Coordinates of N, CA, C and O in Angstrom, one line a residue:
M1 N 0.8 -1.1 0.3 CA -0.1 0.0 0.3 C 0.7 1.3 0.0 O 0.6 2.0 1.0
E2 N 1.6 1.6 -0.7 CA 2.4 2.8 -0.8 C 1.6 3.8 -1.4 O 1.9 4.8 -0.5
N3 N 0.9 3.9 -2.1 CA 0.0 4.7 -2.2 C -1.3 5.0 -1.3 O -2.0 5.8 -2.0
G4 N -1.6 4.2 -0.9 CA -2.3 4.3 0.4 C -3.6 3.9 -0.6 O -4.8 3.6 -0.3
G5 N -3.7 2.4 -1.6 CA -4.3 1.8 -2.8 C -5.2 0.8 -1.5 O -3.8 0.4 -0.6
F6 N -6.1 -0.1 -2.0 CA -6.6 -0.9 -2.1 C -5.3 -2.3 -2.2 O -4.8 -2.1 -2.9
P7 N -5.4 -3.0 -0.9 CA -4.3 -4.1 -1.3 C -4.9 -5.6 -2.3 O -5.3 -6.6 -1.7
W8 N -5.1 -5.5 -3.1 CA -5.5 -6.4 -4.0 C -4.7 -7.6 -4.3 O -5.7 -8.6 -4.1
G9 N -3.5 -7.5 -4.3 CA -2.7 -8.8 -4.4 C -3.0 -9.4 -2.6 O -3.6 -10.8 -3.5
I10 N -3.4 -9.0 -1.7 CA -3.2 -9.6 -0.1 C -4.7 -10.4 -0.5 O -4.8 -11.4 0.1
M11 N -5.7 -9.7 -1.3 CA -7.2 -10.0 -0.9 C -6.9 -11.0 -2.0 O -8.0 -12.5 -1.5
I12 N -7.0 -11.0 -3.4 CA -6.9 -12.7 -4.2 C -6.1 -13.0 -3.4 O -6.8 -14.7 -3.4
A13 N -4.9 -13.1 -2.9 CA -3.9 -14.4 -2.6 C -5.3 -14.8 -1.2 O -5.4 -16.3 -1.1
N14 N -5.6 -14.4 -0.5 CA -6.4 -15.1 0.9 C -7.8 -15.0 -0.1 O -8.1 -16.5 0.4
F15 N -8.2 -15.2 -0.4 CA -9.9 -15.3 -1.3 C -8.9 -17.1 -2.4 O -9.9 -17.6 -2.1
I16 N -8.0 -16.8 -2.5 CA -6.9 -18.4 -3.5 C -7.0 -19.4 -2.2 O -7.8 -20.5 -2.5
W17 N -7.0 -19.1 -1.2 CA -6.4 -20.2 0.1 C -7.8 -20.1 0.6 O -8.3 -21.9 1.2
I18 N -9.0 -19.5 0.5 CA -10.1 -20.2 1.2 C -11.0 -20.6 0.3 O -11.8 -21.3 0.8
L19 N -10.6 -20.4 -0.9 CA -11.5 -21.2 -2.0 C -11.1 -22.3 -1.8 O -11.4 -23.3 -2.3
G20 N -9.7 -22.4 -2.0 CA -9.0 -23.9 -1.7 C -9.1 -24.7 -0.6 O -10.0 -26.1 -0.6
L21 N -9.7 -24.1 0.8 CA -10.8 -24.5 1.9 C -12.2 -25.1 1.4 O -12.6 -26.2 2.0
A22 N -12.8 -24.3 0.6 CA -14.0 -24.6 0.6 C -14.0 -25.7 -0.4 O -14.8 -26.2 -0.4
V23 N -13.2 -26.4 -1.8 CA -13.7 -27.4 -1.7 C -13.2 -28.5 -1.2 O -13.8 -29.5 -1.5
I24 N -12.6 -28.1 -0.2 CA -11.9 -29.6 0.9 C -13.1 -29.7 1.5 O -13.9 -30.7 1.6
L25 N -14.0 -28.9 1.7 CA -15.2 -29.0 2.5 C -16.2 -29.5 1.8 O -17.0 -30.5 1.8
L26 N -16.3 -29.1 0.6 CA -17.4 -29.3 -0.3 C -17.0 -30.9 -1.0 O -17.9 -31.8 -1.1
D27 N -16.0 -31.4 -1.0 CA -15.5 -32.8 -2.0 C -15.7 -33.3 -0.4 O -16.3 -34.5 -0.9
F28 N -15.7 -33.2 0.9 CA -16.2 -34.1 2.3 C -17.6 -34.4 2.1 O -18.1 -35.5 2.4
S29 N -18.2 -32.7 1.8 CA -19.7 -33.3 2.1 C -20.6 -34.0 0.8 O -21.3 -34.5 1.1
Y30 N -19.7 -34.2 -0.5 CA -20.1 -34.6 -1.7 C -20.2 -36.0 -1.2 O -21.2 -36.8 -1.8
H31 N -19.4 -36.6 -0.6 CA -18.5 -37.9 -0.2 C -18.7 -38.1 0.8 O -19.9 -39.8 0.5
D32 N -19.6 -37.7 1.4 CA -20.9 -38.0 3.1 C -21.8 -38.3 2.4 O -22.7 -39.2 2.7
F33 N -22.5 -37.5 1.6 CA -23.9 -37.8 0.9 C -23.7 -39.0 0.3 O -24.5 -39.5 0.0
L34 N -22.5 -39.0 -0.7 CA -22.7 -40.7 -1.6 C -22.4 -41.9 -0.3 O -22.6 -42.9 -0.6
V35 N -21.8 -41.7 0.7 CA -21.8 -42.8 1.8 C -23.2 -42.9 2.2 O -23.5 -44.0 1.8
H36 N -24.1 -42.3 2.5 CA -25.5 -41.9 2.8 C -26.5 -42.3 1.4 O -26.9 -43.7 1.8
K37 N -26.2 -41.8 0.9 CA -27.3 -42.3 -0.4 C -27.1 -43.6 -1.2 O -27.9 -44.3 -1.6
Q38 N -25.8 -43.7 -1.5 CA -25.3 -45.3 -2.3 C -24.8 -46.4 -1.3 O -24.4 -47.6 -2.0
R39 N -25.0 -45.9 0.1 CA -24.5 -47.0 0.5 C -23.1 -47.9 1.1 O -22.9 -48.8 0.8
R40 N -22.7 -46.8 0.5 CA -21.2 -46.7 0.3 C -20.8 -46.7 2.2 O -20.8 -45.8 3.1
T41 N -19.3 -47.4 2.1 CA -18.2 -47.3 3.6 C -17.2 -46.1 3.1 O -16.7 -45.3 2.0
W42 N -16.7 -45.6 4.0 CA -15.8 -44.1 3.8 C -14.4 -44.7 3.6 O -14.2 -44.3 2.7
K43 N -14.7 -46.1 3.8 CA -12.9 -47.0 2.9 C -13.2 -47.2 1.8 O -12.4 -46.7 1.3
E44 N -14.5 -47.0 1.2 CA -14.0 -47.2 -0.5 C -14.4 -46.0 -0.7 O -13.3 -45.8 -2.1
V45 N -14.6 -44.6 -0.2 CA -14.4 -43.7 -0.5 C -12.5 -43.1 -0.4 O -12.1 -42.5 -1.7
F46 N -12.1 -43.3 0.6 CA -10.9 -43.0 0.5 C -9.9 -43.4 -0.5 O -9.1 -43.1 -0.9
Q47 N -10.4 -44.6 -0.6 CA -9.7 -45.1 -2.6 C -9.6 -45.0 -3.3 O -9.6 -45.1 -4.6
S48 N -11.0 -44.0 -3.1 CA -11.4 -43.3 -5.0 C -10.8 -42.3 -5.4 O -10.3 -41.9 -4.7
S49 N -10.6 -42.5 -6.3 CA -9.8 -41.2 -7.2 C -10.3 -39.7 -7.0 O -9.9 -38.6 -7.1
S50 N -11.9 -39.9 -7.8 CA -12.8 -39.1 -7.6 C -12.8 -38.2 -5.9 O -13.1 -37.0 -6.1
F51 N -12.3 -39.1 -4.7 CA -12.3 -38.2 -3.4 C -10.8 -37.6 -3.1 O -10.6 -36.1 -3.4
W52 N -9.7 -37.6 -3.8 CA -8.2 -37.7 -3.7 C -8.1 -36.3 -4.7 O -6.8 -35.3 -4.8
R53 N -8.3 -36.5 -5.9 CA -8.3 -35.5 -6.7 C -8.4 -34.2 -6.5 O -7.7 -33.1 -6.3
P54 N -10.3 -33.8 -6.2 CA -10.2 -32.3 -5.6 C -9.5 -31.9 -4.4 O -9.1 -30.5 -4.4
I55 N -8.8 -32.7 -3.9 CA -8.4 -32.4 -2.7 C -6.7 -32.1 -2.5 O -6.4 -30.9 -2.4
H56 N -6.7 -33.0 -4.1 CA -4.7 -32.6 -4.6 C -5.0 -30.8 -5.1 O -4.5 -30.2 -4.7
I57 N -6.1 -30.8 -5.8 CA -6.2 -29.8 -6.7 C -6.3 -28.5 -5.4 O -5.7 -27.2 -5.5
A58 N -7.2 -28.5 -4.5 CA -7.4 -27.7 -3.4 C -6.1 -27.4 -2.6 O -5.9 -26.2 -1.7
G59 N -5.1 -28.5 -2.5 CA -3.6 -27.9 -1.6 C -3.5 -27.2 -2.4 O -2.5 -26.6 -1.8
I60 N -3.4 -27.7 -3.6 CA -2.0 -26.5 -4.6 C -2.6 -25.0 -4.6 O -2.0 -24.2 -4.1
L61 N -4.3 -24.5 -4.5 CA -5.0 -23.3 -4.0 C -4.5 -22.9 -2.5 O -4.0 -21.5 -2.5
V62 N -4.6 -24.0 -1.9 CA -4.0 -23.4 -0.4 C -2.7 -22.7 -0.1 O -2.6 -21.7 0.3
F63 N -1.7 -24.0 -0.5 CA -0.3 -23.5 -0.6 C -0.4 -22.1 -1.2 O 0.5 -20.9 -1.0
F64 N -0.6 -21.6 -2.6 CA 0.0 -21.0 -3.2 C -0.8 -19.4 -2.9 O -0.3 -18.4 -2.8
G65 N -2.1 -19.6 -2.4 CA -2.7 -18.5 -1.5 C -2.0 -18.2 -0.3 O -2.0 -17.1 0.2
L66 N -1.6 -19.0 0.3 CA -1.4 -18.9 2.0 C 0.5 -18.1 1.7 O 1.4 -17.3 2.2
A67 N 1.2 -18.7 0.3 CA 2.2 -18.0 -0.1 C 2.0 -16.7 -0.1 O 3.2 -15.6 -0.3
G68 N 1.0 -16.1 -1.1 CA 0.9 -15.2 -1.4 C -0.1 -14.1 -0.3 O 0.4 -12.7 -0.4
S69 N -0.5 -14.5 1.0 CA -1.0 -13.3 1.5 C -0.3 -13.4 2.9 O 0.1 -13.1 4.0
L70 N 0.9 -14.6 3.3 CA 2.1 -14.2 4.6 C 2.8 -13.2 4.3 O 3.5 -12.7 3.4
R71 N 3.4 -12.5 6.0 CA 4.3 -11.2 5.2 C 5.7 -11.8 5.6 O 6.5 -11.4 4.8
S72 N 6.1 -13.2 6.4 CA 7.1 -13.7 6.0 C 8.2 -14.4 5.0 O 7.0 -15.2 4.8
P73 N 8.6 -13.4 4.3 CA 9.3 -14.5 3.0 C 9.5 -16.2 3.2 O 9.4 -16.4 2.7
L74 N 10.5 -16.3 4.4 CA 10.7 -17.6 4.3 C 9.5 -18.7 4.3 O 9.5 -19.7 3.8
L75 N 8.3 -18.3 5.5 CA 7.1 -18.5 5.2 C 6.5 -18.8 4.1 O 5.9 -19.9 3.5
A76 N 6.3 -18.2 3.5 CA 5.6 -17.7 2.2 C 6.4 -18.3 1.3 O 6.1 -19.6 0.3
G77 N 8.4 -18.5 0.8 CA 8.8 -19.4 0.5 C 8.5 -21.5 0.6 O 8.2 -21.8 -1.1
L78 N 8.7 -21.5 1.8 CA 7.7 -22.4 1.6 C 6.7 -22.7 1.4 O 6.3 -24.4 1.0
M79 N 5.8 -22.1 1.6 CA 4.2 -22.3 0.9 C 4.2 -22.6 -0.1 O 3.3 -23.1 -1.2
G80 N 5.2 -21.6 -0.6 CA 5.5 -21.5 -2.6 C 5.8 -23.2 -3.0 O 5.0 -23.5 -3.6
A81 N 6.9 -23.4 -2.4 CA 7.9 -24.7 -2.5 C 7.1 -25.8 -2.6 O 6.9 -26.7 -3.2
C82 N 5.9 -25.8 -1.5 CA 4.9 -27.2 -1.4 C 4.0 -27.4 -2.5 O 3.7 -28.3 -2.8
G83 N 3.0 -25.4 -2.7 CA 2.8 -25.7 -3.8 C 3.0 -26.5 -5.0 O 2.5 -27.1 -5.4
F84 N 4.2 -26.0 -5.2 CA 4.6 -26.3 -6.5 C 4.7 -27.9 -6.4 O 5.2 -28.5 -7.6
L85 N 5.4 -28.3 -5.3 CA 5.5 -29.9 -5.5 C 4.2 -30.0 -5.5 O 4.2 -31.5 -6.3
L86 N 3.7 -29.8 -5.5 CA 2.1 -30.7 -5.4 C 2.0 -30.6 -7.2 O 1.1 -31.5 -7.3
I87 N 2.4 -29.8 -7.5 CA 1.8 -29.6 -9.2 C 3.0 -30.7 -9.8 O 2.3 -31.2 -10.5
L88 N 3.9 -30.9 -9.5 CA 4.8 -31.6 -9.8 C 4.6 -32.6 -9.5 O 4.5 -34.1 -10.5
L89 N 3.6 -33.6 -8.6 CA 3.1 -34.7 -7.7 C 1.6 -34.6 -8.6 O 1.2 -36.2 -8.4
V90 N 0.9 -34.3 -9.6 CA -0.1 -34.2 -10.4 C 0.0 -35.4 -11.2 O -0.7 -36.3 -11.8
R91 N 1.1 -35.6 -11.9 CA 1.7 -36.6 -13.1 C 2.0 -38.1 -12.3 O 1.3 -38.9 -12.7
K92 N 2.0 -37.4 -10.8 CA 2.2 -39.2 -9.6 C 1.3 -39.1 -8.8 O 1.5 -39.8 -8.3
D93 N -0.1 -38.8 -9.2 CA -1.3 -38.1 -8.3 C -1.6 -39.9 -8.6 O -1.9 -40.6 -7.1
R94 N -1.5 -41.0 -9.5 CA -2.2 -42.4 -9.6 C -1.4 -43.1 -8.5 O -1.8 -43.9 -7.7
K95 N 0.2 -42.9 -8.5 CA 0.8 -44.1 -7.5 C 0.5 -43.9 -6.3 O 0.4 -44.2 -5.7
I96 N 0.4 -42.1 -5.9 CA 0.4 -41.7 -4.3 C -1.2 -42.3 -4.3 O -1.3 -43.1 -2.9
V97 N -1.8 -42.2 -5.1 CA -3.6 -42.9 -4.4 C -3.6 -44.7 -4.4 O -4.2 -44.8 -3.8
R98 N -2.8 -44.9 -5.4 CA -2.5 -46.5 -5.5 C -1.6 -47.0 -3.8 O -2.4 -47.8 -3.1
M99 N -0.8 -45.5 -3.7 CA -0.3 -46.0 -2.0 C -1.3 -46.1 -0.6 O -1.0 -46.9 -0.2
I100 N -1.9 -45.2 -0.9 CA -2.8 -44.8 -0.3 C -3.7 -45.5 0.6 O -4.2 -46.3 1.1
R101 N -4.2 -46.1 -1.2 CA -5.3 -47.4 -1.3 C -4.8 -48.5 -0.1 O -5.5 -49.1 0.8
K102 N -3.5 -48.9 -0.6 CA -3.1 -50.0 0.2 C -3.3 -49.8 1.3 O -3.0 -50.7 1.9
K103 N -2.3 -48.5 2.2 CA -2.2 -48.6 3.6 C -3.8 -48.3 4.2 O -3.8 -48.8 5.1
I104 N -4.8 -48.1 3.3 CA -6.0 -48.1 3.8 C -6.7 -49.7 4.0 O -6.7 -50.4 5.0
K105 N -6.1 -50.4 3.0 CA -7.0 -51.7 2.8 C -6.1 -52.5 4.2 O -6.8 -53.6 4.9
K106 N -4.8 -51.9 4.3 CA -4.4 -52.8 5.6 C -5.3 -52.2 7.0 O -5.1 -52.7 7.4
W107 N -5.2 -51.1 7.0 CA -6.5 -50.8 8.1 C -7.4 -51.2 8.1 O -7.6 -51.8 9.4

């Protein structure tokens, strides 16, 4: 706010991480609906890629939003790096989901 203007950058960054949290809540809510409507178990839901893909995208939004809204350069850089790593993991998303499914099956 050098000229006393509105801090649009911080507002947009806060909007992005809050949007990411909203996507996570929406995903849990939708899959809770499926658990009750289709008589599925949460174990089946956690094994489905339809559950994990929105969580993955929302994580990217949360990390980049926090990177833009934090005042500490160290924390902002750390959040940006985490967001970048999540983007790199998009291709390997299927392997990660398979690994999580195996862990859930053992559970």
